[in-house]
Coordinates of C-alpha atoms (C1' of nucleotides) in Angstrom, one line a residue:
Chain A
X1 CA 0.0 0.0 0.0
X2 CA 1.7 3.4 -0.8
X3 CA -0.5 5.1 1.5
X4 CA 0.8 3.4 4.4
X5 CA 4.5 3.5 3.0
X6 CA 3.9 7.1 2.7
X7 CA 2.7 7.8 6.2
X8 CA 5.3 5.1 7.5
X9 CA 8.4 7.3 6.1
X10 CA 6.6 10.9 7.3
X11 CA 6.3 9.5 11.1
X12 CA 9.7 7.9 10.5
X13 CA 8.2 4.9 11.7
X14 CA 10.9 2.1 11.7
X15 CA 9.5 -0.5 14.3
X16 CA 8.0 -3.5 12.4
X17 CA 5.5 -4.3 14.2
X18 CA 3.9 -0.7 14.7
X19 CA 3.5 -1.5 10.9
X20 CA 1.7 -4.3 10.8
X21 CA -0.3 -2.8 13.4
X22 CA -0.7 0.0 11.2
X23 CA -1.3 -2.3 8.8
X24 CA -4.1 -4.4 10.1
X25 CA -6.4 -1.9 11.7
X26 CA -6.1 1.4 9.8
X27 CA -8.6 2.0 7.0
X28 CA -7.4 4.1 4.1
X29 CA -10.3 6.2 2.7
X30 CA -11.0 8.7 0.7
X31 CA -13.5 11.3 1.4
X32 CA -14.5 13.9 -1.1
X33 CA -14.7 17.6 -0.5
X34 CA -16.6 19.3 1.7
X35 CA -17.0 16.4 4.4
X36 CA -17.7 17.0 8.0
X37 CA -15.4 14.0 9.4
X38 CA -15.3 15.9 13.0
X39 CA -18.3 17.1 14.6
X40 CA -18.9 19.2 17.7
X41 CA -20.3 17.4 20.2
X42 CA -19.8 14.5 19.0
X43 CA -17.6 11.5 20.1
X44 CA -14.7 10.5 18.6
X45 CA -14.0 6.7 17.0
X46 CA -11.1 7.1 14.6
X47 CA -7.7 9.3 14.7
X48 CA -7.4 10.2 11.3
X49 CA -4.3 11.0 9.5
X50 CA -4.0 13.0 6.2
X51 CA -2.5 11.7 3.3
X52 CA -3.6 13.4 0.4
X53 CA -6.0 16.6 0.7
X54 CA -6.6 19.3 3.3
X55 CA -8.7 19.6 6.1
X56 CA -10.0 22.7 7.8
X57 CA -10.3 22.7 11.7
X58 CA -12.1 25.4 13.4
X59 CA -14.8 26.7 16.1
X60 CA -18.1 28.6 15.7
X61 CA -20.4 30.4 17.7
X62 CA -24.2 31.0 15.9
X63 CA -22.9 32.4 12.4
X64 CA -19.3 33.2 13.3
X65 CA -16.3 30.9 12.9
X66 CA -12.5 31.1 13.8
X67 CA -10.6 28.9 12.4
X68 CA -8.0 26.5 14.1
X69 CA -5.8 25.3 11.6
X70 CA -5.7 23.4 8.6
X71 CA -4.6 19.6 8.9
X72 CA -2.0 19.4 5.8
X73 CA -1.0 15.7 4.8
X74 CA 1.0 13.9 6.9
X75 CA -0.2 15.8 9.8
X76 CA -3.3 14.7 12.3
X77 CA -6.2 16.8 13.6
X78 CA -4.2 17.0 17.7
X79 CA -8.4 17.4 19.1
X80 CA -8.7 14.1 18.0
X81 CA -5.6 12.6 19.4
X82 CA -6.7 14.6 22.6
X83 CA -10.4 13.4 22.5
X84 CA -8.5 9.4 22.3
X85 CA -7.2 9.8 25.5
X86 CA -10.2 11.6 27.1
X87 CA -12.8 9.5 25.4
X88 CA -14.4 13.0 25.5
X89 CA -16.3 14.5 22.9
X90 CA -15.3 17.1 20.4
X91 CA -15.0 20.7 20.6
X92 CA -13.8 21.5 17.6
X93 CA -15.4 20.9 13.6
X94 CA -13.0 19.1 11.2
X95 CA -14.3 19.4 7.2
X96 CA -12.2 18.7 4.2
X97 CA -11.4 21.6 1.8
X98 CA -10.5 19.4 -1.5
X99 CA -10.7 15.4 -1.9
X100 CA -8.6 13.8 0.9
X101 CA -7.0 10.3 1.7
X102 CA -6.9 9.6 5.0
X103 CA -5.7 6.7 7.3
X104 CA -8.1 6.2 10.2
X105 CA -7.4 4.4 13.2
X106 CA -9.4 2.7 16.0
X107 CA -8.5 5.5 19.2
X108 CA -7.7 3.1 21.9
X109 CA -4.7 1.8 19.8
X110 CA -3.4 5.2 18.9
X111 CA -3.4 5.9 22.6
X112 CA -1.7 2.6 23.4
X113 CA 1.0 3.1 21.2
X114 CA 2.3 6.4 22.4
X115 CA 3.7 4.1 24.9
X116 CA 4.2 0.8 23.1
X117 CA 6.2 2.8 20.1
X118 CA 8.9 5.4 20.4
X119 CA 8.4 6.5 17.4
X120 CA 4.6 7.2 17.5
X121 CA 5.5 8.7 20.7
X122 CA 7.5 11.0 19.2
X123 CA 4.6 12.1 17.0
X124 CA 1.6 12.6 19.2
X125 CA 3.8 14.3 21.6
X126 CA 5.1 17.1 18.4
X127 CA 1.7 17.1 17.5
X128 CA 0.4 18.3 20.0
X129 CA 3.4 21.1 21.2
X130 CA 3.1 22.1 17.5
X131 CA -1.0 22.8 17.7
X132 CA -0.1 24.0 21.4
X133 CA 2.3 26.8 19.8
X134 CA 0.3 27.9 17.2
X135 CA -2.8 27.9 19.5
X136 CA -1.0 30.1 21.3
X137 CA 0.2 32.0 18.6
X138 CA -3.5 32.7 17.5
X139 CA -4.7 33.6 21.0
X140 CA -2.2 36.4 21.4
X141 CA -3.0 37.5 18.0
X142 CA -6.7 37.9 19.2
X143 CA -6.1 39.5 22.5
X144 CA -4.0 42.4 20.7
X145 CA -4.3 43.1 17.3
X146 CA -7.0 44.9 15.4
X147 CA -8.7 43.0 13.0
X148 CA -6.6 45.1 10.5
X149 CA -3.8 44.1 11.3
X150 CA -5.0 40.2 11.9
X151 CA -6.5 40.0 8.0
X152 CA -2.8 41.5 7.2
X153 CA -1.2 38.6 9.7
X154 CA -3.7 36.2 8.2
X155 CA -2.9 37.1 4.2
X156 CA 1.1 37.3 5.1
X157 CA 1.0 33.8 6.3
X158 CA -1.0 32.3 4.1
X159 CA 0.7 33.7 1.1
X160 CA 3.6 32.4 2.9
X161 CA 2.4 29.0 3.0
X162 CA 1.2 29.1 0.0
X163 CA 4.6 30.1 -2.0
X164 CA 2.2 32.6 -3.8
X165 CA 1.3 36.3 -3.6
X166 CA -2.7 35.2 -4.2
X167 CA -5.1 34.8 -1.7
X168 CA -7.9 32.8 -3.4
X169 CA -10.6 33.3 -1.2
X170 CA -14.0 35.3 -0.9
X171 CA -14.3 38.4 1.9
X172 CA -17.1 36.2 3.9
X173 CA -14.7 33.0 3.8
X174 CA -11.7 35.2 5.2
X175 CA -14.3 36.6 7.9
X176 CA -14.6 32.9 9.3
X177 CA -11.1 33.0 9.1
X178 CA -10.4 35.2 11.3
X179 CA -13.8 35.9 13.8
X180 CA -14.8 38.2 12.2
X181 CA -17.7 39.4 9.9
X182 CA -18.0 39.9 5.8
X183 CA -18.3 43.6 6.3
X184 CA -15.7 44.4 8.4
X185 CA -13.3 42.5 6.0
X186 CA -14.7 44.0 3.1
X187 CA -14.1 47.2 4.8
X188 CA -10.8 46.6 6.2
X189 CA -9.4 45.0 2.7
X190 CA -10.1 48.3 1.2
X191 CA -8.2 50.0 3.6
X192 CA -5.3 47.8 2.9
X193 CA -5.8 48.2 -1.0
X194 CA -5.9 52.3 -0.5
X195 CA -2.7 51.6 2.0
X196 CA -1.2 49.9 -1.3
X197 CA -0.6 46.8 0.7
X198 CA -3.1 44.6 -1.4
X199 CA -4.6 44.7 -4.7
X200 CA -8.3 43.1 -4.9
X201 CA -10.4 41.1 -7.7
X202 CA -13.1 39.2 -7.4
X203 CA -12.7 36.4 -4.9
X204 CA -8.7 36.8 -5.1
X205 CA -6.3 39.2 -3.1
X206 CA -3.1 40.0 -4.3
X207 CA -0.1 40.6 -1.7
X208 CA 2.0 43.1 -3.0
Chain B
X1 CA 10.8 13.2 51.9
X2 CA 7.3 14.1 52.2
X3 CA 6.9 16.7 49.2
X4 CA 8.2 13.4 46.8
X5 CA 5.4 11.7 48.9
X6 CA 3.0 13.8 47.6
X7 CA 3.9 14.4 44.1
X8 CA 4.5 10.5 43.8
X9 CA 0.6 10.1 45.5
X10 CA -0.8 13.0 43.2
X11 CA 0.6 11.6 39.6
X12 CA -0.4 7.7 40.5
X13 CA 3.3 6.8 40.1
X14 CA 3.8 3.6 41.2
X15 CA 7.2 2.5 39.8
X16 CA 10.4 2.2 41.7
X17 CA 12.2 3.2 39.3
X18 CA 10.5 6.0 38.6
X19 CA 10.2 7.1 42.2
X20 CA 14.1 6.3 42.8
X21 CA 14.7 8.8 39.5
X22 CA 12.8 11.6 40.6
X23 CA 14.4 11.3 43.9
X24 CA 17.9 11.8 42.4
X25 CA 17.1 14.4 40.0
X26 CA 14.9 16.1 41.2
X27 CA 15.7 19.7 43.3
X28 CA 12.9 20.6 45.9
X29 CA 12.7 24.2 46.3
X30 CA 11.4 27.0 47.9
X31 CA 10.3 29.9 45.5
X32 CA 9.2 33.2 47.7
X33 CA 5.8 35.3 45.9
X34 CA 6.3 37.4 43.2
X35 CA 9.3 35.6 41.5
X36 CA 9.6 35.0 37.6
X37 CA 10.3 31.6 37.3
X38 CA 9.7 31.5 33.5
X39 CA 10.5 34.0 31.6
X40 CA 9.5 34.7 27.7
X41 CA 12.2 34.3 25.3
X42 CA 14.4 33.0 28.1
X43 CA 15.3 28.8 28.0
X44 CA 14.0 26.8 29.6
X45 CA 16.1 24.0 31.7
X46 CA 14.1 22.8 34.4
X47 CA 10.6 21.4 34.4
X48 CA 8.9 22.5 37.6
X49 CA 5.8 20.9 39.3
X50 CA 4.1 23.2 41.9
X51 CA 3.7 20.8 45.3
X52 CA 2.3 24.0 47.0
X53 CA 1.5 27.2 46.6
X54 CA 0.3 28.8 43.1
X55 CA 1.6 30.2 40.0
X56 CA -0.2 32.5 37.2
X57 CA 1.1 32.3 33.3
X58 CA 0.5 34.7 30.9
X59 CA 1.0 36.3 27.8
X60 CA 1.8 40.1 27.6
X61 CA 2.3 43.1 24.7
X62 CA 3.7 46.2 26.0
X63 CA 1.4 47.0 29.3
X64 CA -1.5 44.6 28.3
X65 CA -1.7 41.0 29.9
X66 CA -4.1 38.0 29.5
X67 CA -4.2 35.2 31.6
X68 CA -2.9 31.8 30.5
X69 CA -3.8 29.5 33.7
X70 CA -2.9 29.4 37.3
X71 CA -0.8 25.9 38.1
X72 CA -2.0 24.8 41.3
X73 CA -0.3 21.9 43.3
X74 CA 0.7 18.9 41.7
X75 CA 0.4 20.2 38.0
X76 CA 2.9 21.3 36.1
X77 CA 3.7 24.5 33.6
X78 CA 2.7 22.8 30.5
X79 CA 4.7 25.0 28.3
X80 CA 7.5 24.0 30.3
X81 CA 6.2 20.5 29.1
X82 CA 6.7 22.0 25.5
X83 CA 10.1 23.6 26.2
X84 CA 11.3 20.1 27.3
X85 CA 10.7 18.2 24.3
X86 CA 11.8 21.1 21.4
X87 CA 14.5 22.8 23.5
X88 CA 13.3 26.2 22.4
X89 CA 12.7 29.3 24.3
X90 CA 9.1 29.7 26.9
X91 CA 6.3 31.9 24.9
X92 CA 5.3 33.0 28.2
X93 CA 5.8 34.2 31.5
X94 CA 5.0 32.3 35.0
X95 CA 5.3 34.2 38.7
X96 CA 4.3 32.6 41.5
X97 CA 1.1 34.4 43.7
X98 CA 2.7 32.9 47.2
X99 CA 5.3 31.4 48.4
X100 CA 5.6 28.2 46.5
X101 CA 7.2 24.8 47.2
X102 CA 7.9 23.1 43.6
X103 CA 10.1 20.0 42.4
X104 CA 12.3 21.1 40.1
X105 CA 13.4 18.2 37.0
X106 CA 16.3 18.7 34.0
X107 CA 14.2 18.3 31.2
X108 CA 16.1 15.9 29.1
X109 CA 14.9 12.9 32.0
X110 CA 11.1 14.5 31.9
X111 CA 11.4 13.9 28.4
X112 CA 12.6 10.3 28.4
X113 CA 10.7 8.7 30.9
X114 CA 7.5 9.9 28.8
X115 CA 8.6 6.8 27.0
X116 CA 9.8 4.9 30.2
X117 CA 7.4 5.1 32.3
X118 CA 3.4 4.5 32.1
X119 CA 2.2 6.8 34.8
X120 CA 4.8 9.5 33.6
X121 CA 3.7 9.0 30.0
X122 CA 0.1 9.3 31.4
X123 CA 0.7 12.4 33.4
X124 CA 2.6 14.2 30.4
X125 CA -0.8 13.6 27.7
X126 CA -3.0 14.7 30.6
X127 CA -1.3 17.8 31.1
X128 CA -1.2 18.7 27.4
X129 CA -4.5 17.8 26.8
X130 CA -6.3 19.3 29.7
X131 CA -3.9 22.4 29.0
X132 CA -4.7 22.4 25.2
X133 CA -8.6 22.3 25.9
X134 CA -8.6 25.1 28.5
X135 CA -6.8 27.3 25.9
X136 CA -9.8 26.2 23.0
X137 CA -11.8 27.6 25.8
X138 CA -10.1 30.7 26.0
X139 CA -10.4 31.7 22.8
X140 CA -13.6 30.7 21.8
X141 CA -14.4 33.4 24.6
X142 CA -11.7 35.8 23.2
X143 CA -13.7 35.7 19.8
X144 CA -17.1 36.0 20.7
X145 CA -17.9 37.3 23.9
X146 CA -17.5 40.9 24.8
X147 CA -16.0 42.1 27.8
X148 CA -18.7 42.3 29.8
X149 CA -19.4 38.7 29.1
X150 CA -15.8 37.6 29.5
X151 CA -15.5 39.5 32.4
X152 CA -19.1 37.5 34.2
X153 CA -17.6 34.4 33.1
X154 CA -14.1 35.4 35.1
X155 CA -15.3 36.3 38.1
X156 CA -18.4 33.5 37.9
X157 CA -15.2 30.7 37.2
X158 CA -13.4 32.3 39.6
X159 CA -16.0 32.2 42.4
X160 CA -16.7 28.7 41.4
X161 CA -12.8 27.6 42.3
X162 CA -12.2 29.4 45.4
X163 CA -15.5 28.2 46.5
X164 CA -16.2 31.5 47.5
X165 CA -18.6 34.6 46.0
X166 CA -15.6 37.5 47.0
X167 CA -13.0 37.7 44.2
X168 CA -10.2 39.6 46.1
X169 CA -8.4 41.4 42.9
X170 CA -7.9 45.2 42.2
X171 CA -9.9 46.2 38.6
X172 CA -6.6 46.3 36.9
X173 CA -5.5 43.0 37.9
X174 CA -8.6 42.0 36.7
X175 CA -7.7 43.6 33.2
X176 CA -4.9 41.5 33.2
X177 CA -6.5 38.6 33.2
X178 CA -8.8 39.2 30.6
X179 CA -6.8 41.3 28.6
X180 CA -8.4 44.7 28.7
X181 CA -7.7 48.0 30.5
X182 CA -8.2 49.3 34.1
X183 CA -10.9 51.7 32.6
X184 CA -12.8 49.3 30.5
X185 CA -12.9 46.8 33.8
X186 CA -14.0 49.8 35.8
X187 CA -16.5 50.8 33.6
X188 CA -18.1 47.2 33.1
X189 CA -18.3 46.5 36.8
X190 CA -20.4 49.1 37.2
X191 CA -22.9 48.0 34.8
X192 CA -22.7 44.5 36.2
X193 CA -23.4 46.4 40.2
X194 CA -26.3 48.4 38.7
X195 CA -27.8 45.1 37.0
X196 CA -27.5 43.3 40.2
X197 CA -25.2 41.0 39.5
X198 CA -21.8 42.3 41.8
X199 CA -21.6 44.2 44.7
X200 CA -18.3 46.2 44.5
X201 CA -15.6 47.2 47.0
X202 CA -12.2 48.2 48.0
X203 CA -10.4 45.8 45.9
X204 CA -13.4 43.2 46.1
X205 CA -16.2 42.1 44.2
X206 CA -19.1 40.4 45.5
X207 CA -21.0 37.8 43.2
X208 CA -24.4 37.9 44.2
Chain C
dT1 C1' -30.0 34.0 -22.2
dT2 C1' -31.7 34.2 -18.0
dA3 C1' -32.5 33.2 -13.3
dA4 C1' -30.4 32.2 -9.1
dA5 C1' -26.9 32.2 -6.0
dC6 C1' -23.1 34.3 -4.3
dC7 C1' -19.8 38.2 -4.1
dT8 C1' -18.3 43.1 -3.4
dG9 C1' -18.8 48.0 -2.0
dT10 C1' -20.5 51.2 0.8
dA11 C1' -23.4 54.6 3.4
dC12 C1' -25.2 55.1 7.8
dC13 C1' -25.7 54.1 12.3
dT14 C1' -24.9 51.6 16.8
dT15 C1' -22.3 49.4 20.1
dT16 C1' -18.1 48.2 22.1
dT17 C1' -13.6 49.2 23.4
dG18 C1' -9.8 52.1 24.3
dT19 C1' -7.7 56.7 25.8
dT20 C1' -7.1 60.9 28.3
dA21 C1' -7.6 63.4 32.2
dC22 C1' -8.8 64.3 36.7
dA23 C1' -10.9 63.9 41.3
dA24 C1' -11.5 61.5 45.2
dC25 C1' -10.8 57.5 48.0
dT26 C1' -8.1 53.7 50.8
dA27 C1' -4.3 51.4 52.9
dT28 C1' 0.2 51.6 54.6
dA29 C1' 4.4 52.7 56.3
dA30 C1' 7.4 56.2 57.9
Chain D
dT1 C1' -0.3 62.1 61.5
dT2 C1' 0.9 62.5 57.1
dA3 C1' 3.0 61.5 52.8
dT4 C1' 2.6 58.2 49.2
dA5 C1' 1.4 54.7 46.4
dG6 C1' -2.1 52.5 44.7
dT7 C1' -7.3 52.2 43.7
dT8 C1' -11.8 53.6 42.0
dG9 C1' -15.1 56.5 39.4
dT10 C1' -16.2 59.0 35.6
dA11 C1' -16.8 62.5 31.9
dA12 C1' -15.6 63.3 27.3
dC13 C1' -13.8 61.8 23.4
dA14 C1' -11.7 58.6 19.8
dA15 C1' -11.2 54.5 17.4
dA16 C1' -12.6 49.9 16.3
dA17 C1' -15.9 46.7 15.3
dG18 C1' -20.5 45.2 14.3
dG19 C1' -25.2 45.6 12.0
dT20 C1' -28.6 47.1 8.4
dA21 C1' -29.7 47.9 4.0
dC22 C1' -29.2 48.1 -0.5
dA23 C1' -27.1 48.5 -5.2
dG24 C1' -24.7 46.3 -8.5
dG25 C1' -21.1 42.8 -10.1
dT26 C1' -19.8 37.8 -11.3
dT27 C1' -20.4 33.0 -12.0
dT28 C1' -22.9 29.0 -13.0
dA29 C1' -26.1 26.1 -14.5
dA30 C1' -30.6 25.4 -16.2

DNA sequence: TTAAACCTGTACCTTTTGTTACAACTATAA
DNA sequence: TTATAGTTGTAACAAAAGGTACAGGTTTAA
């Protein structure tokens, strides 16, 4: 199975049997786009890994959103590997942006491995100082920065990330992005485009 | 030693091993109030677990604060957790409120016996996870509650811990834990006292 | 080609939050 | 007792963010 070599070499899983494990109870799947695979309030059965695709992670609040963070392959979505060890339900939504292989597997094993296998160890432990840091990251952000200067913050990075000056999405999808409402980033992108800072077209930003 | 007792009693460890470890590494000491004993940007060497006494974490920009979490007796700083396993700078601050008795650890051994030892291993994901979901928390409230909300919820959560209705802080140390100003907080617990909901004095607040 | 659904811009207004400036109050230690 | 350091209250204003309403643009699919 590629899939499994694939996600084998990104954990840099070498122990033998934590691949047959692997092996014999993961299920590779593929879900198409715009899935729910987490739910709020809902329990938790599977630890799913990315493969292929992108998933979007984030909380809401009536109409309002703020995003979490995106799972990007090879990652995993750290509020299920937290909700594994709680047997707790979710707090968070989990929906795929684009098609996306994943690898899900049975919770109770992914919490007994963490001390069966150094290596998955190793990964559920970065996992979750990585989504603890940037968790962080995004809570400072909110406590002191305008919204201004959070859409700025939020195109930078994604640019960034993206390895390209375009920002392909629409003013209500960036809203959820970052808390806030369509207006106000309609509003505040203007500013920024009379600053010279962006350039706008329909459903596109352009960081110059 | 009867602070090792404790900890050993508090985090369910049961191994010799473990116990004999902790005994040889580990530094009990006595920290007076109002000392940093992590400081942003600085490393961090030791992992410390609080066996009495009580220490607030925070983030700061310029003179605004917002509260991370108090550690309490037998937790631990989890972003000194973090620190341990990616050997980087603390994103935060930590002072203790009293004078506080903690076991200090090197963090290269906190970070092994995650691996070596079940109830450490357990201890470590407990601390992350319960540390990870208070911070979801936090900033669900950050995004979509206003002050005055925020502010109900503090002093309500507040109340609820110290099993008490008097919440004993000045109004700017109460903007420093919800990240506001001294004004804003004054301003709001007056609308909260003439909606019936406080009763407000010299440097207490009464949740009726 | 046309309807429907979604996107963008913006004027106007309200609410929330932050800032400045001052006056008065309280506790504490010299 | 009295200075002093910190606390509380508040008016007046400014800035930031949110809500309402509507006009017009773009895309897509029937």
């Amino acid at each position: 199975m590629r899939e499994f070599d694939q996600l084998f070499k990104a954990l840099n899983i070498v122990e033998e049997n934590l691949k047959e494990e692997l092996l014999n109870v993961g299920v590779l799947q593929t879900v198409s786009a715009n899935s729910l695979i987490v739910e709020k309030h809902k329990y938790i059965k599977w630890l799913a890994l990315v493969i292929h695709g992108k998933v979007r992670v984030w909380q809401e609040n009536q109409d309002r959103q703020i995003l979490l963070y995106y799972v990007n392959p090879i990652q995993t979505c750290v509020l299920s590997l937290a909700a594994i060890f709680k047997d707790c339900k979710s707090l968070i939504n989990a929906k795929t942006m684009e098609e996306t292989t994943i690898i899900k597997i049975p919770v109770r094993h992914a919490a007994e491995w963490s001390f069966t296998y150094k290596s998955w160890n190793s990964f559920t432990t970065k996992s979750f100082i990585h989504s603890y840091e940037d968790l962080l990251y995004s809570y400072k952000d909110l406590a002191f920065n305008t919204v201004n200067k959070r859409l700025l913050n939020y195109i930078q990075s994604s640019s960034r990330q993206n390895n390209s000056p375009y920002i392909k999405l629409s003013h209500s999808q960036l809203a959820k992005e970052i808390g806030t409402t369509r207006e106000v980033v309609s509003k505040t992108l203007k500013q920024l485009e009379h600053s010279g800072i962006v350039n706008l077209s329909f459903k596109q930003i352009e960081l110059l």
